[in-house]
Coordinates of C-alpha atoms in Angstrom, one line a residue:
R1 CA 0.0 0.0 0.0
G2 CA 2.9 2.3 0.6
D3 CA 3.8 2.0 -3.1
A4 CA 0.4 3.0 -4.2
D5 CA 1.6 6.2 -5.7
A6 CA 4.3 4.4 -7.7
F7 CA 1.9 1.8 -9.1
I8 CA 1.4 2.1 -12.8
P9 CA -1.8 0.4 -14.0
P10 CA -1.8 -1.6 -17.3
D11 CA -2.5 0.1 -20.5
T12 CA -6.2 -0.3 -21.3
S13 CA -6.1 1.5 -24.6
Y14 CA -7.7 -0.1 -27.5
E15 CA -4.4 -0.4 -29.4
H16 CA -2.7 -2.1 -26.5
V17 CA -5.5 -4.6 -25.9
A18 CA -5.7 -5.3 -29.6
R19 CA -2.0 -6.2 -29.7
L20 CA -2.4 -8.5 -26.7
R21 CA -5.3 -10.3 -28.4
K22 CA -3.2 -10.7 -31.5
L23 CA -0.4 -12.2 -29.5
I24 CA -2.7 -14.6 -27.9
E25 CA -4.2 -15.6 -31.2
Q26 CA -0.7 -16.2 -32.6
E27 CA 0.2 -18.4 -29.6
L28 CA -3.0 -20.4 -30.1
A29 CA -2.2 -20.8 -33.8
V30 CA 1.3 -22.0 -33.1
K31 CA 0.0 -24.4 -30.5
Q32 CA -2.5 -25.9 -33.0
Q33 CA 0.2 -26.0 -35.7
R34 CA 2.4 -27.9 -33.3
K35 CA -0.3 -30.5 -32.6
D36 CA -1.1 -30.9 -36.3
H37 CA 2.5 -31.4 -37.1
F38 CA 2.9 -33.9 -34.3
L39 CA -0.1 -35.9 -35.5
A40 CA 1.0 -35.9 -39.2
A41 CA 2.5 -38.9 -40.8
G42 CA 5.7 -37.0 -41.7
F43 CA 6.6 -36.2 -38.0
S44 CA 10.0 -37.4 -36.9
A45 CA 10.9 -37.9 -33.3
D46 CA 14.6 -37.5 -34.2
N47 CA 13.9 -34.2 -35.9
P48 CA 10.6 -32.7 -34.7
G49 CA 11.1 -29.4 -36.4
L50 CA 11.1 -25.7 -35.4
L51 CA 7.7 -25.9 -33.8
F52 CA 9.3 -27.8 -30.9
P53 CA 12.1 -26.6 -28.6
S54 CA 15.6 -27.6 -29.8
R55 CA 16.0 -29.9 -26.7
C56 CA 13.3 -32.1 -28.1
A57 CA 15.4 -33.2 -31.1
G58 CA 17.0 -36.6 -30.8
R59 CA 20.1 -38.1 -32.3
A60 CA 19.5 -38.2 -36.1
R61 CA 19.8 -41.7 -37.6
D62 CA 21.0 -42.3 -41.1
V63 CA 18.3 -44.5 -42.4
G64 CA 19.0 -43.9 -46.1
P65 CA 17.0 -42.0 -48.7
E66 CA 14.6 -44.9 -49.4
V67 CA 13.6 -45.4 -45.8
A68 CA 13.4 -41.7 -45.1
R69 CA 10.6 -41.3 -47.7
Q70 CA 8.5 -44.1 -46.2
F71 CA 5.9 -42.5 -44.0
P72 CA 3.6 -44.5 -41.7
H73 CA 0.0 -45.1 -42.5
R74 CA -2.5 -43.4 -40.2
L75 CA -5.1 -45.7 -38.7
S76 CA -8.7 -44.7 -38.0
N77 CA -9.7 -45.6 -34.4
D78 CA -13.3 -44.3 -34.7
G79 CA -15.5 -47.1 -33.3
D80 CA -12.7 -49.6 -33.4
V81 CA -12.7 -50.9 -29.8
E82 CA -10.1 -53.6 -30.4
L83 CA -7.6 -51.2 -32.0
V84 CA -8.1 -48.7 -29.1
E85 CA -7.6 -51.6 -26.6
Q86 CA -4.3 -52.6 -28.4
A87 CA -3.1 -49.0 -28.3
T88 CA -3.9 -48.6 -24.6
A89 CA -2.1 -51.9 -23.8
L90 CA 0.9 -50.8 -25.8
K91 CA 1.0 -47.4 -24.0
T92 CA 0.9 -49.2 -20.7
A93 CA 3.4 -51.9 -21.5
T94 CA 6.2 -49.8 -23.2
A95 CA 8.2 -46.7 -22.4
P96 CA 7.7 -43.7 -24.8
S97 CA 10.4 -43.2 -27.4
F98 CA 9.5 -39.5 -27.5
D99 CA 8.4 -37.7 -24.4
H100 CA 8.6 -33.9 -24.2
S101 CA 6.6 -30.9 -22.9
T102 CA 6.4 -27.5 -24.5
E103 CA 6.2 -24.0 -22.9
D104 CA 2.4 -24.1 -22.6
G105 CA 2.6 -27.3 -20.6
T106 CA 1.4 -29.7 -23.3
R107 CA 3.1 -33.1 -23.2
F108 CA 3.8 -35.0 -26.4
R109 CA 4.5 -38.8 -26.3
V110 CA 5.2 -41.4 -28.9
Y111 CA 5.1 -45.2 -28.1
Q112 CA 6.2 -47.7 -30.7
A113 CA 6.4 -51.5 -30.8
G114 CA 6.7 -53.5 -34.0
S115 CA 4.6 -52.0 -36.7
L116 CA 2.2 -50.0 -34.4
E117 CA 2.9 -46.4 -33.3
V118 CA 0.8 -44.6 -30.8
R119 CA 1.0 -40.8 -30.3
T120 CA -0.6 -39.2 -27.3
L121 CA -1.3 -35.6 -26.0
Q122 CA -1.7 -34.4 -22.5
E123 CA -2.8 -30.9 -21.8
Q124 CA -1.6 -29.3 -18.5
G125 CA -3.8 -30.6 -15.7
E126 CA -5.6 -33.1 -17.9
Q127 CA -5.3 -36.8 -18.6
E128 CA -3.2 -38.3 -21.3
V129 CA -5.3 -39.2 -24.4
I130 CA -4.5 -41.2 -27.5
A131 CA -4.5 -38.8 -30.4
A132 CA -3.3 -40.8 -33.4
L133 CA -2.4 -44.4 -34.4
F134 CA 0.0 -45.3 -37.2
S135 CA 1.1 -48.5 -38.8
H136 CA 4.6 -48.8 -40.3
K137 CA 4.4 -51.0 -43.3
A138 CA 7.0 -53.7 -43.4
S139 CA 9.1 -54.2 -46.5
E140 CA 7.5 -56.7 -48.8
A141 CA 9.3 -59.9 -49.1
V142 CA 10.3 -61.2 -52.6
E143 CA 8.2 -64.2 -53.5
G144 CA 10.2 -67.4 -53.0
W145 CA 13.0 -65.7 -51.2
T146 CA 13.9 -66.3 -47.6
T147 CA 16.7 -65.2 -45.3
V148 CA 16.4 -68.3 -43.1
A149 CA 18.4 -71.3 -44.2
K150 CA 16.6 -74.7 -44.1
N151 CA 19.5 -76.3 -42.3
D152 CA 19.7 -73.7 -39.5
R153 CA 19.1 -75.2 -36.1
V154 CA 16.1 -74.4 -33.9
V155 CA 17.5 -73.5 -30.4
K156 CA 14.4 -72.1 -28.6
V157 CA 10.7 -72.2 -28.8
T158 CA 8.3 -69.8 -27.1
E159 CA 4.6 -70.5 -26.8
Y160 CA 2.3 -67.4 -26.6
V161 CA -1.3 -66.8 -26.0
E162 CA -3.2 -63.7 -27.0
S163 CA -6.7 -62.3 -27.3
G164 CA -8.6 -64.0 -30.1
S165 CA -10.9 -62.5 -32.8
H166 CA -14.1 -64.1 -31.6
G167 CA -15.1 -61.6 -28.9
V168 CA -14.4 -61.2 -25.3
G169 CA -12.8 -64.2 -23.7
S170 CA -11.6 -65.8 -26.9
I171 CA -7.9 -66.7 -27.1
H172 CA -5.4 -67.6 -29.8
Y173 CA -2.1 -69.5 -29.5
F174 CA 1.0 -69.0 -31.6
V175 CA 4.6 -70.1 -31.3
V176 CA 7.9 -68.3 -32.0
L177 CA 11.0 -70.3 -33.0
E178 CA 14.5 -68.9 -32.6
T179 CA 17.4 -70.3 -34.7
N180 CA 21.1 -70.5 -34.0
Q181 CA 21.5 -67.5 -36.4
G182 CA 19.2 -65.3 -34.4
D183 CA 16.3 -65.5 -36.8
L184 CA 12.7 -65.6 -35.5
I185 CA 9.9 -67.5 -37.0
A186 CA 6.2 -67.2 -36.1
A187 CA 4.1 -70.3 -36.6
E188 CA 0.3 -70.7 -36.1
T189 CA -2.9 -71.8 -37.6
L190 CA -5.4 -69.3 -39.0
E191 CA -9.1 -69.2 -38.7
D192 CA -9.6 -71.3 -41.8
C193 CA -7.2 -73.9 -40.2
A194 CA -4.5 -73.0 -42.7
F195 CA -0.9 -73.4 -41.5
S196 CA 1.0 -70.0 -41.3
W197 CA 4.8 -69.8 -41.2
T198 CA 6.3 -66.3 -41.2
E199 CA 10.0 -65.7 -41.0
N200 CA 11.2 -62.6 -39.2
P201 CA 7.8 -60.9 -39.1
A202 CA 7.9 -57.1 -38.7
D203 CA 5.1 -56.9 -36.1
L204 CA 6.5 -59.7 -33.8
Q205 CA 7.8 -57.3 -31.2
Y206 CA 4.5 -55.5 -30.9
R207 CA 2.5 -58.7 -30.9
S208 CA 4.6 -60.5 -28.3
T209 CA 4.4 -57.4 -26.1
L210 CA 0.6 -57.7 -25.9
A211 CA 0.6 -61.5 -25.6
R212 CA 1.5 -63.7 -22.6
V213 CA 4.3 -66.3 -22.6
F214 CA 2.7 -69.7 -21.9
R215 CA 5.9 -71.9 -22.1
V216 CA 9.5 -71.6 -23.2
V217 CA 11.4 -74.7 -24.4
V218 CA 15.1 -74.7 -24.9
C219 CA 16.0 -77.2 -27.6
C220 CA 19.7 -76.8 -28.1
G221 CA 21.3 -80.1 -29.1
T222 CA 18.1 -81.7 -30.5
G223 CA 19.4 -81.2 -34.0
V224 CA 16.0 -80.0 -35.3
T225 CA 16.5 -77.9 -38.4
V226 CA 14.2 -75.2 -39.7
E227 CA 13.1 -77.6 -42.5
N228 CA 12.3 -80.2 -39.9
A229 CA 10.3 -77.7 -37.8
K230 CA 8.3 -76.5 -40.8
N231 CA 7.4 -80.1 -41.7
F232 CA 6.4 -80.7 -38.0
G233 CA 4.3 -77.6 -38.2
R234 CA 2.4 -78.9 -41.2
Q235 CA 1.8 -82.2 -39.5
S236 CA 0.6 -80.5 -36.3
A237 CA -1.8 -78.3 -38.3
E238 CA -3.3 -81.3 -40.0
E239 CA -3.8 -83.1 -36.7
A240 CA -5.2 -80.0 -35.0
A241 CA -7.8 -79.5 -37.7
T242 CA -9.1 -83.0 -37.2
R243 CA -9.1 -82.7 -33.4
A244 CA -10.8 -79.4 -32.9
E245 CA -14.6 -79.1 -33.0
E246 CA -14.3 -75.5 -34.2
S247 CA -11.7 -73.9 -36.5
C248 CA -11.0 -71.3 -33.9
G249 CA -9.9 -74.0 -31.5
T250 CA -7.1 -75.4 -33.7
S251 CA -4.5 -72.9 -32.5
K252 CA -4.1 -74.6 -29.1
H253 CA -3.9 -78.1 -30.4
F254 CA -1.5 -77.0 -33.2
V255 CA 0.9 -75.2 -30.8
H256 CA 1.0 -77.9 -28.2
G257 CA 1.5 -80.5 -31.0
L258 CA 4.4 -78.6 -32.6
V259 CA 6.1 -77.7 -29.3
S260 CA 5.9 -81.4 -28.2
R261 CA 7.7 -82.4 -31.4
L262 CA 10.4 -79.8 -31.0
M263 CA 11.2 -80.3 -27.3
P264 CA 14.1 -82.7 -26.3
A265 CA 13.1 -86.3 -26.1
K266 CA 13.8 -86.4 -22.3
D267 CA 11.1 -83.8 -21.7
R268 CA 8.4 -85.5 -23.8
P269 CA 5.8 -87.9 -22.4
W270 CA 6.3 -91.6 -23.3
Q271 CA 3.4 -91.7 -25.7
Q272 CA 4.9 -88.8 -27.8
L273 CA 8.2 -90.5 -28.3
T274 CA 9.0 -92.1 -31.7
A275 CA 9.6 -95.8 -32.0
E276 CA 13.3 -95.2 -32.4
E277 CA 13.4 -93.0 -29.2
K278 CA 11.5 -95.6 -27.3
R279 CA 14.0 -98.3 -28.4
V280 CA 16.9 -96.2 -27.2
V281 CA 15.2 -95.7 -23.8
D282 CA 14.7 -99.4 -23.5
L283 CA 18.4 -100.0 -24.3
L284 CA 19.5 -97.5 -21.8
G285 CA 17.2 -98.9 -19.1

């Protein structure tokens, strides 16, 4: 109160108020431009652009001119409950690859696993919301070409269970084979009972993140090759199709049948041993 005589009230003239309003409009426009840029397919977490503070820029990676021009495909999540559930699960299970706040308090995050990318926004004092979903298209394989040699050895098998496509409560089994060369192969049966064998699938990291590990079998020393495993897979798919009452139930029978064929003989039940394996057991006592 003692400084009352020195107090200078703010300028209330029309010109000054108009300038303040213009500044606020410009700030709101920049804020919206930043959001639009963040949600665009061309946004790069390594180089977010001038709309973001320089501290938000990551270490640029040299991905080559061909990769640099490949933008992700934006997915529509309007009414797609399953897609939203997958995005929410990914956001919960993984750490963001991009996580920065701007001067207005808005927080921008990017989560990515496999081919799916989730971008979220969080206004100051508000909850984090999923703003956009993107799918990174994998490079198309050349027909008839494979990077996995038929004589590579299978060293580990992981059995997964995930949410099925037949509504709440339905489940689906699939198995991932790892070779001595570090390659990964996903094997499963589809809804039409067809046998599926995918080598080094692009979405495996994302898919396995959302799935649960049911069993892991180390099969080093069994001598099972990739070619053997693929033949075992075909046999298991045929048996599963005849055992299951419904096509959606073949995945469990298929996976259990394949894993039992791939695991070491000492870990398999007696009835699943081959005639030669049983003969060896009898000889050894």
